[in-house]
Coordinates of C-alpha atoms in Angstrom, one line a residue:
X1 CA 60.1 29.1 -31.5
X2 CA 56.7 30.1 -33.9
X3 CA 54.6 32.4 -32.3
X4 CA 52.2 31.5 -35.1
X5 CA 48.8 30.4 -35.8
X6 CA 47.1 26.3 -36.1
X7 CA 44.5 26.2 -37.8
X8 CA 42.3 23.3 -39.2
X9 CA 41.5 24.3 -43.4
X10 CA 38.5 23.3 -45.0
X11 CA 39.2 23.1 -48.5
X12 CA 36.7 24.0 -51.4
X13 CA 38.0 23.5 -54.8
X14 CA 35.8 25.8 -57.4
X15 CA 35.6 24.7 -61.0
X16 CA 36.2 28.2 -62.0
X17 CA 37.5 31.7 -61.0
X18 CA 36.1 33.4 -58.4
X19 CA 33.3 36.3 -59.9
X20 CA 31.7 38.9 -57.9
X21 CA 28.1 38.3 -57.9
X22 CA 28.1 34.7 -59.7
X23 CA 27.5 31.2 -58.4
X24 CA 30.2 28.5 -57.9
X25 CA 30.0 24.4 -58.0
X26 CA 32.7 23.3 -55.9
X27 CA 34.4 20.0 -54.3
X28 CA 34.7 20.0 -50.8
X29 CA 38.4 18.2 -50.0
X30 CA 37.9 17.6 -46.6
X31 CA 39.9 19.5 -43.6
X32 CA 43.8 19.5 -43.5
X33 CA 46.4 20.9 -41.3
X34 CA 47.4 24.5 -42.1
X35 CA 48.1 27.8 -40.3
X36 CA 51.9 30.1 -40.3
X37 CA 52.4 27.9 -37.5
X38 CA 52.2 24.6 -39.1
X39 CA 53.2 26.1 -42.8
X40 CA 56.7 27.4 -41.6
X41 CA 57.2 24.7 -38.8
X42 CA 57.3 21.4 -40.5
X43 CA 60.2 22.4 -42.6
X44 CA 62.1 23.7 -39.9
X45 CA 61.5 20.1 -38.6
X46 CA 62.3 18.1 -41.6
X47 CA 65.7 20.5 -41.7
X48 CA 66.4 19.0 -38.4
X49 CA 64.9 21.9 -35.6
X50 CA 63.5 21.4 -32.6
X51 CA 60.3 23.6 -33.4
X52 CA 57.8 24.7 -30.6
X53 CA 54.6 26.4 -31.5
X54 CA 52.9 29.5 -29.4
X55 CA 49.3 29.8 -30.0
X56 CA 46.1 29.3 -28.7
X57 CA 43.4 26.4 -29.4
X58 CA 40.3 25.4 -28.0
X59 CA 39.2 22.2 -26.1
X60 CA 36.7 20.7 -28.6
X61 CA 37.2 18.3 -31.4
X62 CA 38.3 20.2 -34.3
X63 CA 41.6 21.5 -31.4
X64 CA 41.6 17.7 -30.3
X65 CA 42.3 17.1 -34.2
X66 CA 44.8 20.0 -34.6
X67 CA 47.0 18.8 -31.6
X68 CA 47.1 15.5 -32.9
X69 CA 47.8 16.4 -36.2
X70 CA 50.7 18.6 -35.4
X71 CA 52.5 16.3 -32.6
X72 CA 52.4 13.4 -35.2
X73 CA 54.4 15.6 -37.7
X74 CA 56.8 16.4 -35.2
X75 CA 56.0 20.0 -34.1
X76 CA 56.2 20.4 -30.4
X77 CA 53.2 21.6 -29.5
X78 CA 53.8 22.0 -25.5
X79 CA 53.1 25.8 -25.7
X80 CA 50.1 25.9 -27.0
X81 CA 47.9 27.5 -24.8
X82 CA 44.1 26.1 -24.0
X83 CA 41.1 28.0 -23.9
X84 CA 37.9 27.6 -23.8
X85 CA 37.1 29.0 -26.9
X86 CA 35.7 27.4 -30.4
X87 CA 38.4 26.2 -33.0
X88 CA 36.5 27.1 -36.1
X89 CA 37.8 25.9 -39.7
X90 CA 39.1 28.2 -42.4
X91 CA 37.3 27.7 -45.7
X92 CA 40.3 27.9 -48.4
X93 CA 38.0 28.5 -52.4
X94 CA 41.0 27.0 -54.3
X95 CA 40.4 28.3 -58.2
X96 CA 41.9 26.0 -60.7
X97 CA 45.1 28.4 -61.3
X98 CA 45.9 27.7 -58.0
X99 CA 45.1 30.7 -56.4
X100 CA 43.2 30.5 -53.2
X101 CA 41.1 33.2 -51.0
X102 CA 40.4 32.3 -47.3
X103 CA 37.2 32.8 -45.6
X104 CA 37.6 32.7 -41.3
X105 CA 35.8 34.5 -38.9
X106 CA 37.3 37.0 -36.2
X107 CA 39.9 35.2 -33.9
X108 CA 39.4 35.6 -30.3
X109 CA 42.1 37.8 -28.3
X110 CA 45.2 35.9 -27.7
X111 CA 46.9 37.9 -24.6
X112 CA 50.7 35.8 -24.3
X113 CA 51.6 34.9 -20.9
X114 CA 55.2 35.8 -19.0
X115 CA 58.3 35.4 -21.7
X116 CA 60.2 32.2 -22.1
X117 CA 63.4 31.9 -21.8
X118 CA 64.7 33.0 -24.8
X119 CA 68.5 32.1 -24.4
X120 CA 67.2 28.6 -24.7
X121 CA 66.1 29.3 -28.4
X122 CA 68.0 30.2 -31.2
X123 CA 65.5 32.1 -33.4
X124 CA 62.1 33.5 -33.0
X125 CA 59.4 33.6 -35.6
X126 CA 56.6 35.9 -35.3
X127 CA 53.5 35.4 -37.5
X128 CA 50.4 36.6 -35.3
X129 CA 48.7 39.7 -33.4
X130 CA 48.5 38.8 -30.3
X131 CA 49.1 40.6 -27.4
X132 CA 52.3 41.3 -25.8
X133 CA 54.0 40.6 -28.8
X134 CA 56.0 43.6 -28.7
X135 CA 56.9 43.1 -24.8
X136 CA 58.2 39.1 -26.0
X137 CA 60.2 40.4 -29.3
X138 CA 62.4 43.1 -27.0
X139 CA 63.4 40.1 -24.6
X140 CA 63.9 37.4 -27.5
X141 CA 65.4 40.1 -29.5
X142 CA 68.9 40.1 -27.0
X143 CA 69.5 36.5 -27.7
X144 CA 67.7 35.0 -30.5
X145 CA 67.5 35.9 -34.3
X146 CA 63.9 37.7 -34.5
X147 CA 62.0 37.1 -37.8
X148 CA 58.6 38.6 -38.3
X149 CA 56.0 38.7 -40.9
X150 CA 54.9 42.9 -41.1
X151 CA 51.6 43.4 -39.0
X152 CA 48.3 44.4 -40.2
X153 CA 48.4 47.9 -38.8
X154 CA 51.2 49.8 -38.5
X155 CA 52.4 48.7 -34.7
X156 CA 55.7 48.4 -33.3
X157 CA 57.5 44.4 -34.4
X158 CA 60.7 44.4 -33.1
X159 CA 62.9 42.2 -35.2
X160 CA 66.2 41.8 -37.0
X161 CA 64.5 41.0 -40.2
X162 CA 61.1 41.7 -41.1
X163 CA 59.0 40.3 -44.3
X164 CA 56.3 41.3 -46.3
X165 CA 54.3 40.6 -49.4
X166 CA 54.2 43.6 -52.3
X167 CA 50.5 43.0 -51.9
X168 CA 50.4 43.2 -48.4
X169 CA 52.3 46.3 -48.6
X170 CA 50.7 48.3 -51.3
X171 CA 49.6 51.3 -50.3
X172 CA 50.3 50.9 -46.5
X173 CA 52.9 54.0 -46.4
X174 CA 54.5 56.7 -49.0
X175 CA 57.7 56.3 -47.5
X176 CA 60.9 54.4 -48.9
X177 CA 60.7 50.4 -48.2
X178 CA 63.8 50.7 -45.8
X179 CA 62.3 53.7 -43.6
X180 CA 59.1 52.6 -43.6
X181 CA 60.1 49.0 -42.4
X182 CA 62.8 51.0 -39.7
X183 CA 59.5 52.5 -38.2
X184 CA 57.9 49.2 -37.5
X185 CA 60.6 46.9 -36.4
X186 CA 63.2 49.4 -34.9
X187 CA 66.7 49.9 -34.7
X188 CA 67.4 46.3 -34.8
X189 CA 66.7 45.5 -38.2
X190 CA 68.8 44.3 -40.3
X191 CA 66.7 43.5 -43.4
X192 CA 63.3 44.2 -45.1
X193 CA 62.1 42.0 -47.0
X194 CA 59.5 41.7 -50.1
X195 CA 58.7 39.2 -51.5
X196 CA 56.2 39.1 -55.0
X197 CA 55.3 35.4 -56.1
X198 CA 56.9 34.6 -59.2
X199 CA 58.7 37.6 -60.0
X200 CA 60.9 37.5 -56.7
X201 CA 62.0 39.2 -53.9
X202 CA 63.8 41.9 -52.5
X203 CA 65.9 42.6 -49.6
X204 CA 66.2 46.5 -48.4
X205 CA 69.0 46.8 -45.6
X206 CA 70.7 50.1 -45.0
X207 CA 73.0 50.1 -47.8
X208 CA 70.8 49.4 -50.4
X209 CA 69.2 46.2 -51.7
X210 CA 69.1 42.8 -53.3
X211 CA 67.4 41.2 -55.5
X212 CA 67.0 37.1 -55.4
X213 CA 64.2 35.4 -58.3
X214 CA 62.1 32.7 -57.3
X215 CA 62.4 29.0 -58.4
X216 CA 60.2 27.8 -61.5
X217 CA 57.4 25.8 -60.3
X218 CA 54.4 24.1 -61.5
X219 CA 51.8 25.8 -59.2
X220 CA 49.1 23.6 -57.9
X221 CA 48.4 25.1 -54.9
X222 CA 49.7 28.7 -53.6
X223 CA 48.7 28.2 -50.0
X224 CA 51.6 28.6 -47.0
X225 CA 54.1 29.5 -50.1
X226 CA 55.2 32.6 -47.8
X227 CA 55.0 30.3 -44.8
X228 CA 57.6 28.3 -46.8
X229 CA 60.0 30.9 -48.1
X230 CA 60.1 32.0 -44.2
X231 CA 61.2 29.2 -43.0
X232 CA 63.8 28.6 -45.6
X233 CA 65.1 31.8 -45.2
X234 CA 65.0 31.4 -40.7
X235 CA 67.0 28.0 -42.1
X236 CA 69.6 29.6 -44.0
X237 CA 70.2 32.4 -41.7
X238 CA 70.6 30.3 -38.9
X239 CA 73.3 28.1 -40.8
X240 CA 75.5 31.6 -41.4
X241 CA 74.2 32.1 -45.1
X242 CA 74.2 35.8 -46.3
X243 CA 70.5 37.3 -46.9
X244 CA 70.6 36.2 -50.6
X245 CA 71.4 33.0 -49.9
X246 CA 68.9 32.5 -47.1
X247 CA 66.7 34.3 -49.5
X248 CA 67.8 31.9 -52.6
X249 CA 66.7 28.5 -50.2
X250 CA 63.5 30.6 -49.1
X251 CA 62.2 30.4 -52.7
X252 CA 63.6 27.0 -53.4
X253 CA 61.2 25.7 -50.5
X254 CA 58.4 28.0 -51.4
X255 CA 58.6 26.7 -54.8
X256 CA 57.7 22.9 -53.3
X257 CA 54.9 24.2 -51.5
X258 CA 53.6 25.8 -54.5
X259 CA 53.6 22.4 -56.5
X260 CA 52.2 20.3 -53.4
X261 CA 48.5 20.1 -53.0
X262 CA 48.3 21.0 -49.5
X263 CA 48.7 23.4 -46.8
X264 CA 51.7 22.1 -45.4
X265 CA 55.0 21.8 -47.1
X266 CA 54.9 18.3 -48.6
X267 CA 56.8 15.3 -49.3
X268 CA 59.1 16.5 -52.0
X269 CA 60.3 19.1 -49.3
X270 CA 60.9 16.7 -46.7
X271 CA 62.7 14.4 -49.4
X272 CA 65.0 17.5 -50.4
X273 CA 65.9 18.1 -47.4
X274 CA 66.4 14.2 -45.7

């Protein structure tokens, strides 16, 4: 189960970097499926999972579009919740390194409704602030794997393993990775983990760390690369890999999302793992 975003990405592809102040010509690439939800999901899919999304969408076209898109690729998408709220796009400026910056206005509140039956589920991905997270991750937490990308402020995310970017955590906290990471997901976590683009990432547990390098990869397109390694790693650890493996197929997926020109994993992932 992804307790993860949809969203619908409007991609803008400049014809140079990004510059404070200066004025851009760019491509517009039409609208494509994209989100945590659908990013880490369709893997999970292709791997052969039984994936169910948790998020919220409105009832106009653009959420007409998303559900469509998603069911057709597989994702079971009888959680999403309804609302009568707008389902605005995401503009991704895609630079011609590869690197992307996302423009999206302020999401409305998301307030989760009674918990599931978590015995029913095997693992539990948690990519999103809404509410009653913390109230779903305790419950899940008894019977499921919990994985869970580190929140923007510095709430409570209970989980057995909890992942981060070096950017995202720069300057968030003086403290040591592990302690810090103990004070956010609590005493049921097993792993912290970092992860830095090319140069790797690292996995601080309680008697030390590990270190696992990323793949080499053409980059093309850097979007829903962390999305990727998540969902490699939620594979391997629910196939009884250590953390380094699970870690080692993380960046093996991210490194296809990387060289796919899309928001979603693409076909070379599905192929690898067919």
């Amino acid at each position: 189960m992804l307790l993860a975003n949809l969203n619908c990405d409007r991609v803008l592809q400049l014809e140079e970097l990004l510059e404070a102040g200066g004025r851009h010509h760019y491509q517009d690439k039409g609208r494509r499926l994209g989100g945590g939800g659908a990013n880490t999901g369709l893997g999970l899919v292709w791997a052969g999972h039984n994936v169910a999304l948790v998020s919220q969408i409105g009832r106009d076209e653009t959420a007409d579009w998303l559900l469509a898109e998603a069911s057709l690729q597989g994702l079971n998408c009888s959680l999403l919740q309804r609302n009568d709220i707008a389902t605005p796009e995401l503009m991704l400026l895609m630079t011609p390194d590869g690197e992307r910056t996302i423009i999206r206005p302020a999401r409305p509140d998301f307030v989760l409704g009674e918990c599931p039956d978590f015995s029913k589920w095997d693992a539990l991905y948690v990519n999103s602030s809404a509410d009653g997270i913390s109230t779903w991750s305790e419950v899940a937490i008894r019977h499921s794997l919990v994985v869970a990308q580190l929140p923007k402020t510095d709430c409570a995310r209970p989980c057995h393993v909890l992942i981060t970017s070096s950017s995202d955590l720069a300057g968030r906290t003086s403290q040591l990775p592990w302690q810090y990471a103990q004070s956010i997901a609590g005493s049921n976590l097993q792993y912290f983990i970092v992860t830095d683009g090319e140069k790797g990432a690292t996995a601080y547990c309680a008697d030390g760390e590990s270190f696992v390098p990323a793949c080499a990869a053409n980059v093309v397109d850097t979007t829903g690369a962390g999305d990727a390694f998540a969902s490699g790693l939620i594979n391997g650890l629910l196939n009884n890999k250590t953390i380094e493996q699970a870690m080692a197929d993380g960046a093996k997926w991210a490194s296809f999302a990387v060289e796919t020109e899309s928001s979603i994993p693409g076909k070379a992932l599905k192929h690898y793992l067919s």
